[in-house]
Short mmCIF file of C-alpha atoms in Angstrom, two decimals:
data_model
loop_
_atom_site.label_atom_id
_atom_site.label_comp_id
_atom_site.label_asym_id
_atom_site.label_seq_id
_atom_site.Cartn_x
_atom_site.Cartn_y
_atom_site.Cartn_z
CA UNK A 1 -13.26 77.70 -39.60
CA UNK A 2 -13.08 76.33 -43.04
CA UNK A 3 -10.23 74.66 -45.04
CA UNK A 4 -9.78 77.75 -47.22
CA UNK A 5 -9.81 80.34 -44.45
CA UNK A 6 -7.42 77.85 -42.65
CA UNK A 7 -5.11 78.25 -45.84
CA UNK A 8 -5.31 82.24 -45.56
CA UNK A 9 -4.82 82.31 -41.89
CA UNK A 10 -1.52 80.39 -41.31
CA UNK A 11 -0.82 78.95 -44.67
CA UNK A 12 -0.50 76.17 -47.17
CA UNK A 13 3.09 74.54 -46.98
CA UNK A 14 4.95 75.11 -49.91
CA UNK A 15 6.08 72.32 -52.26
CA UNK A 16 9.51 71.93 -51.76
CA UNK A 17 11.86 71.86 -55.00
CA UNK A 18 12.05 68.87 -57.55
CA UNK A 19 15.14 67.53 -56.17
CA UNK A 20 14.13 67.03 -52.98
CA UNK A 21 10.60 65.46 -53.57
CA UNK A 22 10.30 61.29 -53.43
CA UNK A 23 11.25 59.38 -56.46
CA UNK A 24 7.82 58.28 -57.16
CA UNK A 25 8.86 54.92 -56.75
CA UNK A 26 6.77 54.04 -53.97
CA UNK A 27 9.68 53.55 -51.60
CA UNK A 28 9.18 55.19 -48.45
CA UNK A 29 11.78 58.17 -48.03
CA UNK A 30 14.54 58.31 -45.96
CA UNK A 31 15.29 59.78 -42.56
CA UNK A 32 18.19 62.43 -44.44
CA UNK A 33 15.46 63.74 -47.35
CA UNK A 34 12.93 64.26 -44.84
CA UNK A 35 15.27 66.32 -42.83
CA UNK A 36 15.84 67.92 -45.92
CA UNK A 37 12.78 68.60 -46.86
CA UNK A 38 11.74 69.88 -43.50
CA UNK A 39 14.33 72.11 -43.54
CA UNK A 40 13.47 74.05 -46.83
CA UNK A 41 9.77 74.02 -45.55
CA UNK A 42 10.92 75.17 -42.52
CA UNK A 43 13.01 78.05 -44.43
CA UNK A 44 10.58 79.21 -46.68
CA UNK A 45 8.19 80.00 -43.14
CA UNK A 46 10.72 81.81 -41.40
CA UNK A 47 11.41 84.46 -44.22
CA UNK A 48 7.43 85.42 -43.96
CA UNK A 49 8.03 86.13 -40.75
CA UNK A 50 7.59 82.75 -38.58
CA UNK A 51 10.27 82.16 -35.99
CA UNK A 52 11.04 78.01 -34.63
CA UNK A 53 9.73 77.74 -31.20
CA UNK A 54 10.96 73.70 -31.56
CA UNK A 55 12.45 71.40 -33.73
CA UNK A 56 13.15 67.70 -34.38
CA UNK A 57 14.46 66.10 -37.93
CA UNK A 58 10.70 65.34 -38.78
CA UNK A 59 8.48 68.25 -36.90
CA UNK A 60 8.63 71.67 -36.37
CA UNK A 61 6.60 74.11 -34.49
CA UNK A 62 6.62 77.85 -36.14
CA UNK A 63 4.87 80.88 -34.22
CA UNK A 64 4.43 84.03 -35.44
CA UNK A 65 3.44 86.80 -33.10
CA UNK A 66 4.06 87.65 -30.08
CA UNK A 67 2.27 87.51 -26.31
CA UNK A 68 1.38 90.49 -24.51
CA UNK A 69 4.04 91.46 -21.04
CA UNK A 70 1.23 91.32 -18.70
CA UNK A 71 3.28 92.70 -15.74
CA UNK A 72 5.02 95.68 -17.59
CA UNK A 73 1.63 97.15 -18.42
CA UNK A 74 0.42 96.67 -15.29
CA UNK A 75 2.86 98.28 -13.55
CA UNK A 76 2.61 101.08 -16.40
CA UNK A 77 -1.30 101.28 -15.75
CA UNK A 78 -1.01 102.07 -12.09
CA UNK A 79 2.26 104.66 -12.54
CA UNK A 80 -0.32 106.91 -15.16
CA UNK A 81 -2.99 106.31 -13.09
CA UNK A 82 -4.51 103.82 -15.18
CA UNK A 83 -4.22 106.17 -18.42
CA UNK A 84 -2.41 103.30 -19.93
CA UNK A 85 -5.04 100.72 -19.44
CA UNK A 86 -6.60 101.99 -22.63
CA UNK A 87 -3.24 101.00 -24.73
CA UNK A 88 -3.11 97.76 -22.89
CA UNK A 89 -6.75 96.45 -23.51
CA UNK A 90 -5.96 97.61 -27.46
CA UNK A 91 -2.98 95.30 -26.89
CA UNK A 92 -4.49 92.19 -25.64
CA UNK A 93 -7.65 92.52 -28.07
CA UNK A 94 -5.45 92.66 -31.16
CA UNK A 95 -2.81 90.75 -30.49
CA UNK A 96 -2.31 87.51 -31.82
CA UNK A 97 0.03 84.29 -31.57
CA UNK A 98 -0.11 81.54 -34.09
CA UNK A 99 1.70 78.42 -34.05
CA UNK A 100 1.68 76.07 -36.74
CA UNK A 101 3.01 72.13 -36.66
CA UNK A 102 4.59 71.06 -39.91
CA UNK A 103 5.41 67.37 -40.05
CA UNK A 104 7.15 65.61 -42.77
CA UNK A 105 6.05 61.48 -43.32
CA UNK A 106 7.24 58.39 -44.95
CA UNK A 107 5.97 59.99 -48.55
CA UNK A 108 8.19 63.01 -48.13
CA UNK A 109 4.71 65.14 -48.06
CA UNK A 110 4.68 67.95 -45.35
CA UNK A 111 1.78 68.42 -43.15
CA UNK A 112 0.62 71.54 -41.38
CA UNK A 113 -1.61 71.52 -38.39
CA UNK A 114 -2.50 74.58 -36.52
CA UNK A 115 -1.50 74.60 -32.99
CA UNK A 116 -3.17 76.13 -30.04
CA UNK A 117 -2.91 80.81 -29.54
#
């Protein structure tokens, strides 16, 4: 998969606002503005939808979707005589989990790495 159809599938991380970002002086930033900084990153995923699966003050791992209940549709498959097989295939074939790694270093830059489905 590409860089830009990376960027469409999960997303860029959004630049955080001016008064958070690094001086510029070259100093590394400290352990509070990276929180910080995490934590508006972190903000700005879960109103598109993301939800935190974990979180420390310099990572966080976002999913978005959600995994198919194996055991309720097979238990629903065999009580309609495996009518709903049909709506459970369509379930597993279009269903999707992405997770997404967002890690803020010394330079106050975030980074996002896509984690496994």
């Amino acid at each position: 998969m590409s860089e830009r159809e990376e960027e469409r599938h999960w997303g860029v991380p959004p630049q955080p606002p001016d008064h958070l970002l690094p001086p510029g002086d070259g100093r590394p930033v400290d352990a509070a503005r990276r929180t910080e900084i995490l934590d508006w990153t972190v903000s700005q995923y879960v109103a598109t939808g993301w939800r935190v699966e974990s979180r420390s003050p310099t990572q966080a791992v976002l999913v978005r979707g959600q995994p198919v209940n194996h055991v309720l549709h097979a238990v629903l498959t065999v009580f309609t005589c495996l009518l709903w097989g049909i709506v459970w295939i369509a379930l597993v074939v279009g269903n999707q989990v992405e997770r997404v790694a967002l890690t803020v270093d010394v330079d106050g830059q975030v980074q996002a790495v896509q984690g496994p489905r």
